[in-house]
C-alpha cells in the first residue's frame, strides 16, 4: 500500500565555501552521469522485458508532461506540499520544545524517556489509522498523524543537542553578562543549529513519505491519493510519473533551500 | 534582607580591597570516591590595581578558587567581597572560550552591552593586540596564540576593575607565550586594574606579578605570600627574573 519512493541520496554535502566552480562542475558531472546510466539501464530493461507493468522512461515522462499540462500534477503536488509544510513546522516546533526540555531537565528525561521510546517504535500505520478513527477523515487528523510520527525523532535529536551544550561557553556568557537574549541568540542557538538542521533534513524526508500514506488512506487530493487510484488501476506508468515528479520537486527544495541553509549555518567551520 | 544590608555595609570600606575567605570547598563524592576537600582556610586580600599571581601545583584548587571568585561556583563555605569593582569583573579562561560561529570582531563586540560607546574602540583594541587583519576571521581558523589575543582583547575592552586570569598562556610555545605576556603587561600598564592570575609556571609568576601567593598541594591553603621586587625593566630581563624566582621559591 505504501508507495516506495527511492530518494537520490548520493548528493554530496555542500559544506566548504572555498570549493571552487571546477569542483561543483565535477560533482554535477558525476551526478548527471550516474543519473543517465540509471535511466539507460531502466530503458534497456523495459525494452527487453516488454511488460506493461514496466514502462520505459519515455512513456513515464510522457505521462508526467500530460499530467503537468492538464494541471492535475500541480494540484496534487501542491496539496501534498501544503500538508508536508504544516506537518513539518508543527513537528519541528513541538519536537524541539520537548527535546530541549528533556535535555535540560534530568528528572523529566528520566520519566519521559520511556514514553519517547514507545512513540519512536509506534508504526506509522498505527498512528495514521488511530488518528483517522478517533478524529475522523479530516485534514487535521491527517496532519496530526504525520506530526505524531515525526515529533519523537525531532525530540531525540534536539535532546542530544541540549545535552551537548557547552558549559564553558555558558560560563563565559555569564561572566560577560550576556543576558538571556544574547545568550540564546549567540551562544545557545548556534550550538543547536546542527542538530536542528539534521532533524530538518531527515525530518522532511520522513514527513513527505508519511504524508503520502496518509493521503492514500483518507484524503481526496495529494500525490498519495493519486498513487492509490493508480494502484487500483494497476497503472504503473502514472505511479512512476508521480513518483518522478515528486522526486524532482523534493530535490529542488533540497538544493535551493536546505543545502544553502546548511552551508550558511556551517560557514564558520574550519 | 539583613544579609544584604550587611554585605553592602562591608563593601563601603575605604580601602577598596578585595577580600577572599574560603573556609571549605568540597567536591561531592562521585561513584566510589569520597568527598574531596579542594580548598581549606584560604583567606587573603587584594589591593586595588595590584597584580596578584596564585601559583601551585596542578590540581591544587587554583581554578576552583577563581571560579568561586568569579561567582560561577557558589557552593562553598566562606565569603567573597569584591569591593567597589564587583560589577566590572571579567574572566579570561584557560581555553579562549570564543564563540566559533562569530568573527573575531563580533566576539569582542559581544562582551559589550548593546549601544555601549566602547564599541567605537574595538578597532583600536584589535590594532593593539595585533589582530586588525583577522578582524573578520572565524576563531577556529586562527592559531591558539591568536585566539588568546582575542580573549585578551575581549577582557580588556570592558576596562574591568577586576580581571581574573586562569593560566591564559598555557600550552603555547615559548616565543608566543613570551609575546603574549609582553602584550598583557602593556595592556595592564595602559589600563591598570586588579588582576588575579593563576599559573603553575614560576618564571611567569615572577615576571608578571607584583605579589605571589603560593598554594599548597592537596587541600590548598596559602603557604607563602610575597611581594615581587622587580621594576618593569627588570621584568623583561631573564636573569633578573630568574634571580627573583630563586629568592621567592627557595626550598623551605
Coordinates of C-alpha atoms in Angstrom, one line a residue, chain B:
Chain B
X1 CA 17.4 41.4 53.8
X2 CA 19.7 41.6 56.8
X3 CA 22.4 39.8 55.0
X4 CA 22.1 42.2 52.0
X5 CA 22.4 45.2 54.3
X6 CA 25.4 43.7 56.0
X7 CA 27.3 42.9 52.8
X8 CA 26.7 46.4 51.3
X9 CA 27.9 47.9 54.6
X10 CA 31.1 45.8 54.4
X11 CA 32.0 46.8 50.9
X12 CA 31.7 50.5 51.7
X13 CA 35.2 50.3 53.3
X14 CA 37.5 53.0 52.1
X15 CA 40.5 50.8 51.0
X16 CA 38.6 49.1 48.2
X17 CA 40.4 45.8 48.8
X18 CA 39.0 42.5 47.5
X19 CA 38.6 40.2 50.4
X20 CA 38.6 36.4 49.8
X21 CA 37.8 33.9 52.5
X22 CA 37.1 30.3 51.6
X23 CA 36.7 28.2 54.7
X24 CA 36.0 25.0 52.8
X25 CA 35.2 23.9 49.3
X26 CA 34.3 20.3 48.8
X27 CA 33.7 18.3 45.6
X28 CA 31.0 15.9 46.4
X29 CA 31.6 12.2 46.1
X30 CA 31.2 10.6 42.7
X31 CA 30.7 6.9 42.5
X32 CA 33.1 5.0 44.8
X33 CA 35.2 8.1 45.6
X34 CA 34.6 10.0 48.8
X35 CA 34.1 13.8 49.2
X36 CA 37.2 15.6 48.2
X37 CA 38.2 18.8 50.1
X38 CA 39.8 21.1 47.5
X39 CA 40.2 24.3 49.4
X40 CA 40.6 24.8 53.2
X41 CA 41.1 28.1 55.0
X42 CA 42.2 30.2 52.1
X43 CA 41.9 33.8 53.0
X44 CA 43.6 36.9 51.6
X45 CA 43.0 40.4 50.5
X46 CA 44.0 42.0 47.2
X47 CA 44.7 45.7 47.0
X48 CA 43.3 47.7 44.1
X49 CA 45.4 47.7 40.9
X50 CA 47.8 45.0 42.2
X51 CA 48.8 42.0 40.1
X52 CA 48.4 39.0 42.3
X53 CA 49.6 35.7 41.0
X54 CA 48.4 32.5 42.6
X55 CA 50.7 29.6 42.0
X56 CA 50.9 26.0 43.0
X57 CA 51.0 22.5 41.5
X58 CA 48.3 21.3 39.1
X59 CA 45.1 20.2 40.8
X60 CA 45.7 22.3 44.0
X61 CA 42.4 24.1 43.5
X62 CA 43.6 27.3 41.9
X63 CA 41.0 27.2 39.1
X64 CA 38.3 26.3 41.6
X65 CA 39.2 29.3 43.6
X66 CA 39.0 31.6 40.6
X67 CA 35.6 30.2 39.7
X68 CA 34.4 30.9 43.2
X69 CA 35.8 34.5 43.0
X70 CA 34.0 34.9 39.6
X71 CA 30.7 33.8 41.1
X72 CA 30.5 30.8 38.8
X73 CA 30.7 28.4 41.7
X74 CA 28.6 29.4 44.7
X75 CA 28.7 26.0 46.5
X76 CA 31.3 26.7 49.2
X77 CA 31.7 27.8 52.8
X78 CA 33.1 31.3 53.2
X79 CA 32.6 34.7 51.7
X80 CA 33.9 36.8 48.8
X81 CA 33.8 40.6 48.9
X82 CA 34.9 42.0 45.6
X83 CA 34.6 45.6 46.8
X84 CA 33.5 48.5 44.6
X85 CA 34.6 46.8 41.4
X86 CA 32.3 43.8 41.8
X87 CA 30.1 44.8 38.8
X88 CA 33.1 45.3 36.5
X89 CA 34.7 41.8 36.7
X90 CA 36.0 39.9 33.7
X91 CA 37.5 36.5 33.5
X92 CA 40.0 35.3 30.9
X93 CA 39.8 31.5 30.9
X94 CA 42.3 28.8 30.4
X95 CA 40.9 28.0 27.0
X96 CA 39.9 31.1 24.9
X97 CA 36.2 30.3 25.1
X98 CA 35.4 32.2 21.9
X99 CA 32.2 31.7 20.0
X100 CA 33.4 29.8 17.0
X101 CA 30.4 30.9 14.9
X102 CA 31.2 34.6 15.4
X103 CA 34.1 36.5 13.9
X104 CA 36.9 37.9 16.0
X105 CA 35.4 41.4 15.9
X106 CA 31.9 40.1 16.8
X107 CA 33.4 38.1 19.7
X108 CA 34.8 41.2 21.2
X109 CA 31.8 43.3 20.5
X110 CA 29.5 40.8 22.2
X111 CA 31.3 41.4 25.5
X112 CA 30.0 45.0 25.4
X113 CA 26.4 45.9 26.1
X114 CA 24.4 47.0 23.1
X115 CA 24.9 50.7 22.3
X116 CA 27.9 51.0 24.6
X117 CA 30.2 53.8 23.5
X118 CA 33.2 51.4 23.7
X119 CA 32.0 49.7 20.5
X120 CA 33.9 52.6 18.8
X121 CA 37.2 51.4 20.5
X122 CA 37.1 47.8 19.1
X123 CA 39.2 48.7 16.0
X124 CA 41.8 50.3 18.2
X125 CA 41.8 47.3 20.5
X126 CA 42.2 45.0 17.6
X127 CA 45.2 47.0 16.5
X128 CA 46.8 47.0 19.9
X129 CA 46.6 43.2 20.1
X130 CA 47.8 42.8 16.5
X131 CA 44.6 41.3 15.2
X132 CA 43.4 44.0 12.7
X133 CA 44.0 41.8 9.7
X134 CA 42.0 39.0 11.3
X135 CA 39.0 41.1 12.4
X136 CA 36.6 39.2 10.2
X137 CA 38.1 35.7 10.6
X138 CA 36.4 32.9 12.5
X139 CA 38.3 31.9 15.6
X140 CA 38.8 28.3 14.6
X141 CA 40.8 29.4 11.6
X142 CA 43.3 31.2 13.9
X143 CA 46.2 29.7 15.9
X144 CA 45.8 29.2 19.6
X145 CA 48.1 32.2 20.2
X146 CA 45.9 34.4 18.1
X147 CA 42.7 33.1 19.8
X148 CA 44.2 34.0 23.1
X149 CA 44.9 37.5 21.8
X150 CA 41.2 37.7 21.0
X151 CA 40.4 36.6 24.6
X152 CA 42.7 39.3 26.0
X153 CA 41.1 41.9 23.8
X154 CA 37.6 40.8 24.9
X155 CA 38.7 41.0 28.5
X156 CA 40.3 44.4 28.3
X157 CA 37.7 46.1 26.0
X158 CA 35.4 46.1 29.1
X159 CA 38.0 48.2 31.1
X160 CA 37.4 45.9 34.0
X161 CA 38.0 46.8 37.6
X162 CA 38.8 43.2 38.4
X163 CA 40.4 40.8 35.9
X164 CA 40.7 37.1 36.7
X165 CA 43.0 35.0 34.5
X166 CA 43.4 31.2 34.6
X167 CA 46.6 30.1 33.0
X168 CA 45.8 32.0 29.9
X169 CA 49.1 31.3 28.2
X170 CA 49.4 27.6 28.9
X171 CA 50.3 25.2 26.0
X172 CA 51.8 27.8 23.8
X173 CA 55.4 27.7 22.5
X174 CA 57.9 29.9 24.4
X175 CA 58.1 32.8 21.9
X176 CA 54.3 33.0 21.6
X177 CA 53.8 32.8 25.3
X178 CA 56.5 35.5 25.8
X179 CA 55.0 37.9 23.3
X180 CA 51.5 37.4 24.9
X181 CA 53.0 38.1 28.4
X182 CA 54.5 41.2 27.0
X183 CA 51.2 42.2 25.5
X184 CA 49.4 41.6 28.8
X185 CA 51.9 43.8 30.6
X186 CA 51.4 46.6 28.1
X187 CA 47.6 46.4 28.3
X188 CA 47.8 46.3 32.1
X189 CA 50.0 49.4 32.2
X190 CA 47.7 51.3 29.9
X191 CA 44.7 50.1 31.9
X192 CA 45.8 49.4 35.5
X193 CA 43.3 47.0 37.1
X194 CA 43.2 44.5 39.9
X195 CA 44.5 41.2 38.4
X196 CA 44.2 37.8 40.0
X197 CA 46.3 35.5 37.8
X198 CA 46.7 31.8 38.2
X199 CA 49.7 29.8 36.8
X200 CA 51.9 26.9 37.7
X201 CA 54.8 28.5 35.8
X202 CA 57.1 30.1 38.4
X203 CA 59.0 32.2 35.9
X204 CA 55.7 33.6 34.5
X205 CA 54.6 34.3 38.1
X206 CA 57.7 36.3 38.9
X207 CA 57.7 38.1 35.5
X208 CA 54.1 39.3 35.8
X209 CA 53.1 39.6 39.4
X210 CA 53.5 42.3 41.9
X211 CA 52.7 39.7 44.5
X212 CA 52.8 36.0 44.6
X213 CA 50.6 33.7 46.6
X214 CA 51.8 30.1 46.8
X215 CA 49.2 27.4 47.4
X216 CA 50.0 24.0 49.0
X217 CA 49.2 20.9 47.1
X218 CA 46.3 18.7 48.2
X219 CA 43.8 20.7 50.3
X220 CA 45.0 24.0 49.1
X221 CA 45.9 26.6 51.6
X222 CA 48.2 29.6 51.4
X223 CA 51.8 28.6 52.3
X224 CA 53.6 31.8 51.2
X225 CA 52.6 35.4 50.4
X226 CA 55.4 37.5 49.0
X227 CA 55.9 40.8 47.1
X228 CA 57.8 40.7 43.8
X229 CA 60.5 43.4 43.9
X230 CA 61.1 44.0 40.2
X231 CA 61.0 47.1 38.1
X232 CA 59.2 47.0 34.7
X233 CA 62.6 47.0 33.0
X234 CA 63.9 44.1 35.1
X235 CA 60.8 42.1 34.2
X236 CA 62.0 42.0 30.6
X237 CA 65.4 40.7 31.8
X238 CA 65.5 36.9 32.0
X239 CA 68.4 36.8 34.5
X240 CA 66.7 39.3 36.8
X241 CA 63.5 37.3 36.7
X242 CA 65.5 34.1 37.4
X243 CA 67.2 35.6 40.4
X244 CA 63.9 36.8 41.9
X245 CA 62.4 33.4 41.2
X246 CA 65.2 31.8 43.1
X247 CA 64.7 34.2 46.0
X248 CA 61.0 33.6 46.2
X249 CA 60.8 29.9 45.6
X250 CA 63.9 28.9 47.7
X251 CA 63.5 25.4 49.2
X252 CA 62.0 25.5 52.6

